[in-house]
Structure formats: structure tokens, C-alpha cells
Tab-separated table of C-alpha atoms in Angstrom:
chain	number	residue	atom	x	y	z
Z	5	MET	CA	-5.031	9.794	36.702
Z	6	THR	CA	-3.435	10.258	33.251
Z	7	ALA	CA	-4.845	13.135	31.196
Z	8	ALA	CA	-6.720	12.175	28.035
Z	9	PRO	CA	-4.429	12.409	24.998
Z	10	ARG	CA	-4.803	15.116	22.399
Z	11	ILE	CA	-4.808	13.541	18.931
Z	12	GLY	CA	-3.756	15.238	15.710
Z	13	ILE	CA	-4.615	13.963	12.229
Z	14	ILE	CA	-2.047	14.769	9.535
Z	15	GLY	CA	-3.627	13.952	6.191
Z	16	SER	CA	-7.395	13.873	6.610
Z	17	GLY	CA	-8.353	11.863	3.521
Z	18	ALA	CA	-10.106	8.499	3.648
Z	19	ILE	CA	-7.816	6.961	6.269
Z	20	GLY	CA	-7.169	9.983	8.483
Z	21	GLY	CA	-10.757	11.141	8.162
Z	22	PHE	CA	-12.270	7.776	9.061
Z	23	TYR	CA	-10.097	7.035	12.098
Z	24	GLY	CA	-10.161	10.645	13.261
Z	25	LEU	CA	-13.953	10.776	13.092
Z	26	MET	CA	-14.301	7.473	14.953
Z	27	LEU	CA	-11.953	8.656	17.712
Z	28	ALA	CA	-13.721	12.023	17.985
Z	29	ARG	CA	-17.127	10.317	18.248
Z	30	ALA	CA	-15.704	8.207	21.074
Z	31	GLY	CA	-14.941	11.377	23.022
Z	32	PHE	CA	-11.278	11.923	22.203
Z	33	ASP	CA	-9.893	15.424	21.613
Z	34	VAL	CA	-9.102	15.200	17.881
Z	35	HIS	CA	-7.627	17.954	15.687
Z	36	PHE	CA	-7.533	17.720	11.872
Z	37	LEU	CA	-4.946	19.369	9.625
Z	38	LEU	CA	-6.413	19.906	6.144
Z	39	ARG	CA	-5.405	21.615	2.936
Z	40	SER	CA	-7.737	21.648	-0.070
Z	41	GLU	CA	-10.715	20.358	1.940
Z	42	TYR	CA	-10.385	22.811	4.821
Z	43	ALA	CA	-13.218	25.175	3.847
Z	44	THR	CA	-15.670	22.332	3.176
Z	45	VAL	CA	-14.904	20.427	6.379
Z	46	ALA	CA	-14.836	23.573	8.520
Z	47	SER	CA	-18.306	24.573	7.307
Z	48	GLN	CA	-19.995	21.209	6.707
Z	49	GLY	CA	-18.102	18.749	8.907
Z	50	LEU	CA	-16.868	15.256	8.111
Z	51	GLN	CA	-19.209	12.584	6.757
Z	52	VAL	CA	-18.561	8.822	6.781
Z	53	ASN	CA	-21.048	6.648	4.914
Z	54	SER	CA	-20.293	3.282	6.474
Z	55	SER	CA	-21.731	-0.106	5.613
Z	56	VAL	CA	-20.540	-1.194	9.073
Z	57	HIS	CA	-21.438	1.733	11.363
Z	58	GLY	CA	-24.134	3.535	9.374
Z	59	SER	CA	-24.166	7.205	8.426
Z	60	LEU	CA	-21.772	9.156	10.682
Z	61	HIS	CA	-21.388	12.922	10.779
Z	62	LEU	CA	-18.882	14.932	12.806
Z	63	GLN	CA	-19.778	18.606	13.189
Z	64	PRO	CA	-18.183	20.806	14.333
Z	65	VAL	CA	-14.697	19.603	13.396
Z	66	GLN	CA	-11.562	20.998	15.041
Z	67	ALA	CA	-10.046	21.777	11.646
Z	68	TYR	CA	-6.919	23.745	10.760
Z	69	GLN	CA	-5.431	24.952	7.512
Z	70	SER	CA	-2.045	25.703	9.074
Z	71	VAL	CA	-0.075	23.539	11.475
Z	72	ALA	CA	0.943	26.731	13.307
Z	73	ASP	CA	-2.663	27.075	14.504
Z	74	MET	CA	-2.874	23.550	15.924
Z	75	PRO	CA	-2.328	22.829	19.612
Z	76	PRO	CA	0.569	20.448	20.415
Z	77	CYS	CA	-0.665	16.853	20.120
Z	78	ASP	CA	0.291	13.786	22.162
Z	79	TRP	CA	-0.529	11.411	19.312
Z	80	LEU	CA	-0.133	12.289	15.640
Z	81	LEU	CA	-1.884	9.973	13.188
Z	82	VAL	CA	-0.399	10.327	9.718
Z	83	GLY	CA	-2.920	9.270	7.090
Z	84	ALA	CA	-1.296	11.010	4.127
Z	85	LYS	CA	0.234	8.956	1.320
Z	86	THR	CA	3.892	7.900	1.596
Z	87	THR	CA	4.688	10.032	-1.459
Z	88	SER	CA	4.495	13.149	0.739
Z	89	ASN	CA	6.433	11.923	3.785
Z	90	ALA	CA	9.500	14.128	3.247
Z	91	GLU	CA	7.432	17.307	3.271
Z	92	LEU	CA	5.290	16.047	6.171
Z	93	ALA	CA	8.255	15.690	8.531
Z	94	GLY	CA	8.318	19.408	9.297
Z	95	LEU	CA	4.563	19.503	9.931
Z	96	ILE	CA	4.813	16.523	12.272
Z	97	SER	CA	7.618	18.137	14.260
Z	98	GLN	CA	5.633	21.384	14.592
Z	99	ALA	CA	2.419	19.671	15.705
Z	100	ALA	CA	4.055	17.302	18.191
Z	101	ALA	CA	3.897	17.764	21.949
Z	102	PRO	CA	7.032	16.717	23.879
Z	103	ASN	CA	7.580	12.941	23.557
Z	104	ALA	CA	4.642	12.629	21.182
Z	105	LYS	CA	3.756	9.357	19.497
Z	106	VAL	CA	3.752	9.514	15.677
Z	107	LEU	CA	1.696	6.745	14.055
Z	108	LEU	CA	2.237	6.167	10.321
Z	109	MET	CA	-1.042	4.725	9.009
Z	110	GLN	CA	0.460	3.939	5.629
Z	111	ASN	CA	1.053	1.048	3.257
Z	112	GLY	CA	4.401	-0.283	2.136
Z	113	LEU	CA	7.772	-1.270	3.542
Z	114	ALA	CA	10.467	0.798	5.276
Z	115	VAL	CA	8.308	3.918	5.516
Z	116	GLU	CA	9.373	4.432	9.140
Z	117	ASP	CA	13.049	3.852	8.267
Z	118	GLU	CA	12.923	6.686	5.748
Z	119	LEU	CA	10.992	9.144	7.919
Z	120	ARG	CA	12.919	8.534	11.156
Z	121	PRO	CA	16.031	10.605	10.269
Z	122	LEU	CA	13.791	13.588	9.482
Z	123	LEU	CA	12.157	13.643	12.937
Z	124	PRO	CA	13.456	14.724	16.346
Z	125	ASP	CA	14.908	11.851	18.398
Z	126	SER	CA	12.480	12.695	21.216
Z	127	LEU	CA	9.462	11.521	19.209
Z	128	HIS	CA	8.214	7.940	19.279
Z	129	LEU	CA	7.642	6.490	15.804
Z	130	LEU	CA	5.090	3.714	15.322
Z	131	GLY	CA	3.569	1.943	12.346
Z	132	GLY	CA	-0.157	1.454	11.914
Z	133	LEU	CA	-1.434	-1.287	9.602
Z	134	CYS	CA	-4.982	-0.366	8.539
Z	135	TYR	CA	-7.228	-3.176	7.363
Z	136	ILE	CA	-10.050	-1.221	5.805
Z	137	CYS	CA	-11.967	-0.727	2.554
Z	138	ALA	CA	-12.560	3.009	2.310
Z	139	HIS	CA	-12.179	5.868	-0.149
Z	140	ARG	CA	-13.017	9.551	-0.341
Z	141	SER	CA	-15.932	10.285	-2.689
Z	142	ALA	CA	-16.051	14.076	-2.267
Z	143	PRO	CA	-14.419	16.742	-0.086
Z	144	GLY	CA	-15.142	15.774	3.513
Z	145	VAL	CA	-17.067	12.623	2.486
Z	146	ILE	CA	-15.705	9.085	3.016
Z	147	GLU	CA	-17.241	5.825	1.814
Z	148	HIS	CA	-16.462	2.976	4.220
Z	149	GLN	CA	-17.271	-0.380	2.636
Z	150	ALA	CA	-15.819	-2.930	5.058
Z	151	LEU	CA	-13.438	-3.770	7.901
Z	152	GLY	CA	-11.679	-1.025	9.907
Z	153	GLY	CA	-9.175	-2.727	12.199
Z	154	ILE	CA	-5.722	-1.259	12.797
Z	155	ASN	CA	-2.663	-3.057	14.182
Z	156	LEU	CA	0.195	-1.117	15.787
Z	157	GLY	CA	3.934	-1.794	16.017
Z	158	TYR	CA	6.725	0.250	17.621
Z	159	HIS	CA	9.562	1.348	15.370
Z	160	SER	CA	11.912	3.667	17.267
Z	161	GLY	CA	12.224	6.440	19.800
Z	162	PRO	CA	12.820	7.061	23.505
Z	163	ALA	CA	11.117	3.825	24.617
Z	164	ASP	CA	14.239	1.682	24.734
Z	165	ASP	CA	12.936	-1.381	26.558
Z	166	ALA	CA	10.250	-3.906	25.706
Z	167	ALA	CA	7.975	-3.009	28.620
Z	168	SER	CA	7.901	0.707	27.713
Z	169	ARG	CA	7.201	-0.081	24.078
Z	170	GLN	CA	4.415	-2.477	24.967
Z	171	SER	CA	2.874	0.142	27.255
Z	172	LEU	CA	2.810	2.699	24.431
Z	173	LEU	CA	1.333	0.172	22.012
Z	174	GLU	CA	-1.390	-0.636	24.523
Z	175	GLN	CA	-2.170	3.071	24.887
Z	176	GLY	CA	-2.606	3.284	21.131
Z	177	THR	CA	-4.641	0.119	20.690
Z	178	GLY	CA	-6.762	1.152	23.685
Z	179	MET	CA	-7.752	4.382	21.930
Z	180	PHE	CA	-8.921	2.566	18.818
Z	181	GLN	CA	-10.691	-0.113	20.831
Z	182	ALA	CA	-12.523	2.621	22.753
Z	183	ALA	CA	-13.710	3.876	19.354
Z	184	GLY	CA	-15.208	0.467	18.601
Z	185	LEU	CA	-12.420	-0.710	16.286
Z	186	ASP	CA	-10.350	-3.882	16.347
Z	187	SER	CA	-6.753	-3.060	17.265
Z	188	THR	CA	-3.827	-5.297	18.190
Z	189	ALA	CA	-0.247	-4.618	19.275
Z	190	MET	CA	2.258	-6.246	16.909
Z	191	ALA	CA	5.540	-7.476	18.361
Z	192	GLU	CA	7.442	-7.144	15.070
Z	193	LEU	CA	6.537	-4.181	12.865
Z	194	ASN	CA	8.484	-5.327	9.781
Z	195	GLN	CA	6.740	-8.695	9.823
Z	196	ALA	CA	3.374	-6.932	10.021
Z	197	ARG	CA	4.300	-4.724	7.060
Z	198	TRP	CA	5.323	-7.734	4.937
Z	199	GLN	CA	2.059	-9.396	5.900
Z	200	LYS	CA	0.036	-6.458	4.580
Z	201	LEU	CA	2.101	-6.355	1.381
Z	202	VAL	CA	0.857	-9.855	0.510
Z	203	TRP	CA	-2.494	-8.206	-0.310
Z	204	ASN	CA	-1.344	-4.753	-1.378
Z	205	VAL	CA	1.246	-5.796	-3.968
Z	206	PRO	CA	-1.069	-7.793	-6.269
Z	207	TYR	CA	-4.392	-5.996	-5.861
Z	208	ASN	CA	-3.197	-2.379	-6.025
Z	209	GLY	CA	-1.151	-2.872	-9.173
Z	210	LEU	CA	-3.488	-5.225	-11.013
Z	211	ALA	CA	-6.487	-2.988	-10.336
Z	212	VAL	CA	-4.654	-0.220	-12.220
Z	213	LEU	CA	-3.243	-2.370	-15.017
Z	214	LEU	CA	-6.436	-4.320	-15.669
Z	215	ASP	CA	-8.869	-1.498	-14.812
Z	216	SER	CA	-10.762	-3.852	-12.523
Z	217	ALA	CA	-12.042	-4.068	-8.968
Z	218	THR	CA	-11.583	-7.078	-6.706
Z	219	THR	CA	-14.722	-9.017	-7.691
Z	220	ALA	CA	-13.770	-9.197	-11.376
Z	221	LEU	CA	-10.129	-9.963	-10.564
Z	222	MET	CA	-11.174	-12.867	-8.342
Z	223	ALA	CA	-13.799	-14.234	-10.750
Z	224	ASN	CA	-11.391	-14.742	-13.663
Z	225	ALA	CA	-9.133	-17.802	-13.493
Z	226	ASP	CA	-6.161	-16.055	-15.141
Z	227	SER	CA	-6.155	-12.949	-12.966
Z	228	ARG	CA	-6.855	-15.007	-9.840
Z	229	GLY	CA	-3.933	-17.283	-10.660
Z	230	LEU	CA	-1.685	-14.265	-11.168
Z	231	ILE	CA	-2.787	-12.793	-7.827
Z	232	GLU	CA	-1.982	-16.067	-6.090
Z	233	ALA	CA	1.446	-16.292	-7.737
Z	234	ILE	CA	2.331	-12.702	-6.783
Z	235	MET	CA	1.132	-13.312	-3.232
Z	236	GLN	CA	3.432	-16.319	-3.001
Z	237	GLU	CA	6.375	-14.214	-4.219
Z	238	VAL	CA	5.752	-11.749	-1.397
Z	239	VAL	CA	5.416	-14.550	1.161
Z	240	ASP	CA	8.685	-16.093	-0.054
Z	241	ALA	CA	10.446	-12.714	0.031
Z	242	ALA	CA	9.258	-12.045	3.565
Z	243	GLY	CA	10.655	-15.389	4.692
Z	244	ALA	CA	13.954	-14.772	2.912
Z	245	CYS	CA	14.226	-11.409	4.706
Z	246	GLY	CA	13.765	-13.102	8.074
Z	247	TYR	CA	10.034	-12.558	8.542
Z	248	PRO	CA	8.305	-15.903	7.948
Z	249	LEU	CA	4.550	-15.551	7.572
Z	250	PRO	CA	1.961	-18.018	8.899
Z	251	ALA	CA	1.383	-21.185	6.892
Z	252	GLY	CA	-1.442	-20.787	4.388
Z	253	PHE	CA	-1.497	-17.005	4.823
Z	254	ALA	CA	-1.952	-16.211	1.120
Z	255	GLY	CA	-4.869	-18.624	0.895
Z	256	LYS	CA	-6.563	-16.952	3.836
Z	257	LEU	CA	-6.241	-13.553	2.144
Z	258	LEU	CA	-7.731	-14.922	-1.072
Z	259	ALA	CA	-10.681	-16.317	0.869
Z	260	ALA	CA	-11.126	-13.039	2.753
Z	261	THR	CA	-11.114	-11.101	-0.534
Z	262	ASP	CA	-13.786	-13.433	-1.917
Z	263	ARG	CA	-15.980	-12.367	1.013
Z	264	MET	CA	-15.270	-8.624	0.615
Z	265	PRO	CA	-17.600	-6.228	-1.193
Z	266	ASP	CA	-16.373	-5.205	-4.630
Z	267	TYR	CA	-13.457	-2.870	-3.934
Z	268	LEU	CA	-11.125	-0.584	-5.862
Z	269	PRO	CA	-7.812	-0.238	-3.974
Z	270	SER	CA	-6.308	3.146	-3.190
Z	271	MET	CA	-3.789	3.015	-6.053
Z	272	TYR	CA	-6.657	2.754	-8.548
Z	273	HIS	CA	-8.153	6.005	-7.239
Z	274	ASP	CA	-4.735	7.699	-7.227
Z	275	PHE	CA	-4.144	6.716	-10.852
Z	276	ALA	CA	-7.637	7.764	-11.948
Z	277	LEU	CA	-7.169	11.168	-10.320
Z	278	LYS	CA	-3.616	11.494	-11.693
Z	279	ARG	CA	-2.063	11.616	-8.253
Z	280	PRO	CA	1.421	10.156	-7.562
Z	281	LEU	CA	1.349	6.394	-7.033
Z	282	GLU	CA	2.905	4.823	-3.941
Z	283	LEU	CA	5.263	2.758	-6.077
Z	284	HIS	CA	8.317	3.232	-3.900
Z	285	ALA	CA	6.818	2.005	-0.623
Z	286	ILE	CA	4.675	-0.810	-2.061
Z	287	TYR	CA	7.017	-2.074	-4.801
Z	288	ALA	CA	10.543	-0.629	-4.881
Z	289	ALA	CA	11.257	-1.042	-1.156
Z	290	PRO	CA	10.231	-4.730	-0.900
Z	291	LEU	CA	11.952	-5.518	-4.221
Z	292	ALA	CA	15.166	-3.948	-2.895
Z	293	ALA	CA	14.906	-5.815	0.414
Z	294	ALA	CA	14.372	-9.129	-1.393
Z	295	ALA	CA	17.216	-8.489	-3.850
Z	296	LYS	CA	19.563	-7.789	-0.940
Z	297	VAL	CA	19.084	-11.355	0.306
Z	298	GLY	CA	19.140	-12.899	-3.182
Z	299	CYS	CA	15.402	-13.484	-3.505
Z	300	ALA	CA	13.928	-12.857	-6.974
Z	301	MET	CA	10.379	-11.477	-7.374
Z	302	PRO	CA	9.943	-11.513	-11.189
Z	303	ARG	CA	6.174	-11.039	-11.333
Z	304	THR	CA	6.276	-8.243	-8.758
Z	305	GLU	CA	9.109	-6.557	-10.641
Z	306	MET	CA	7.192	-6.753	-13.922
Z	307	LEU	CA	4.135	-5.262	-12.196
Z	308	TYR	CA	6.285	-2.436	-10.804
Z	309	GLN	CA	7.847	-1.708	-14.209
Z	310	ALA	CA	4.456	-1.636	-15.926
Z	311	LEU	CA	3.058	0.732	-13.288
Z	312	ARG	CA	6.056	3.040	-13.656
Z	313	PHE	CA	5.442	3.122	-17.411
Z	314	LEU	CA	1.793	4.056	-16.927
Z	315	GLU	CA	2.593	6.712	-14.337
Z	316	GLN	CA	5.255	8.311	-16.523
Z	317	ARG	CA	2.831	8.486	-19.476
Z	318	GLN	CA	0.262	10.452	-17.536
Z	319	PRO	CA	0.127	14.171	-18.383
């Protein structure tokens, strides 16, 4: 019988905190690496106020302020923002057990491509596409408004044949399913990342520029039309890059957003708190990929330029 995996959470904000808590409540051995929130979480635990699962509290928490104190982990779930990936590489390598699986639960394109050279070849690198409305409201406190599924795709590592990769993906999806979450193995990681960008590109940027949450953006004909046009640019770019998306995909996302509770995307919170914005992964990387194949994304590029302006003006 295979031993239960030890799971490490690198970046225990809204994403890492939510999925880590859910896995721990399901009986998994979960270890959290924290920085500024360490003292609060170590003394008070982790709290998730969920409109889906109710009020959830994890106490005690296996929390660490230093990666040197963590036990080696078989799975490392990286919930930190892409802006810190370069500095996270060393922490990941230190926390990893031999042949560990590193799951990047991040938004954007090419995040695995950029992290891979910084990691040992012996580690498996996977992408995790989180479909969730959640944000951190206070140290150790997460507000979960809707959804919670996570889809996994294999990027690179020692698993060099399709059967081995599928087996690892099923291990990962099985963990999340055991925690009561929807989770699916994705055959093509890049296609899955483009798919998620269809939502992330318009809503993240427009929420910042227009200082508005999803309900207001969807209720106004002008902003809704702009969202739809940007979505179509991303769909067209994905197809041009060799990753055609399902017919009517943008329309399905619009309809799903209409059904969502009012939501402020993560970039809105980052901007409000004067944290670095994930402009490279969500905008620059897809724009560069599209330009390489001769596909123009004028609205997306204008959105990116405006966001760069706003970020550079912040003190």
C-alpha cells in the first residue's frame, strides 16, 4: 500500500490557504510555509468563511516560518503570486522530497516554462488551474465566495511517458477530490492556461482600471461589450498559437460570470494593497506568444499598457 503523501503549501494566502485547509480537513498531512502571517496562524489557526462549505477552521496548523524547519514534502502546492517565482525556486527545492511533485496554482501563461530552469531536473512540475472566487480578508482569514475546482496538467520532469504522467495527474486530482473539490486531469496544460486567460485577461485588468467588481462590469453595455471583445482576442490568440478553444467558450464564460456573486478579482486586491501586479504572466506572456505567430491583440495590449502606467505611478 502506498504511503499517504506529505503536502507542503508554499504561499499560504487565499489560494494556498483554502486548498491547504480543505486537504488537511480531509485527513492529509499538510504543512504550511508562512511569512508575515506566521504568528497569527500558529496561534489562531486558519479560517475559511465559505458560502459553499460553511465556516471552516483549522487548528492547530502545521505552520513554519522557515523552510529549513519543514519536513520534506511529496507534493508542493505553490499558491504564491507569479511575481515571486524566482525567489520561490530555492524554497521549493529545499522543501521537496526526492521526486516531489510541484504544482503551480497560479494564473497566466508560461509560468512553468520560466520556473523549470530554476528547479532540479528530478522534480515533477505541474500546473494547477484554480477556478475559485476567494480572497484574504485578514491574516489567516479567507473569504470563499464561489466555486473551488482545480484542473491539473503535467509540464515536465522525470515522467517521460504518457502513462506515467497520467498516473501522477490522477494522484493529484484524487487528493483534491478526496477533499470534496472538483478536479480534472488536463491532457494539454498550455491549452488549459489559454482557456483560463479568456476570463483573467479582461476581468482582472478592467476591475482595476474601472474600479468595479464583476456585477457592475456585466450590467453596463459598454463594459460588457469590451469584455466580450477582449475575450474574443484571447480565444483567437489561443487558436493562432495552436490551442483552439471550444466553440462558444467566451459566451459560456460570460454566462457563468452573470451567475457568479459580485466578485473583485485578485489583481484588484493587489492594486488596492499596492502589491506587484501579475502583469507579466497574465498580459506580457500571452501578448508575446501571440505576436510570435503574427496575431494582434490590440485591446489586450492597450489594457496591459494602461495597467503598467497605473502600477508605475503607485508610490
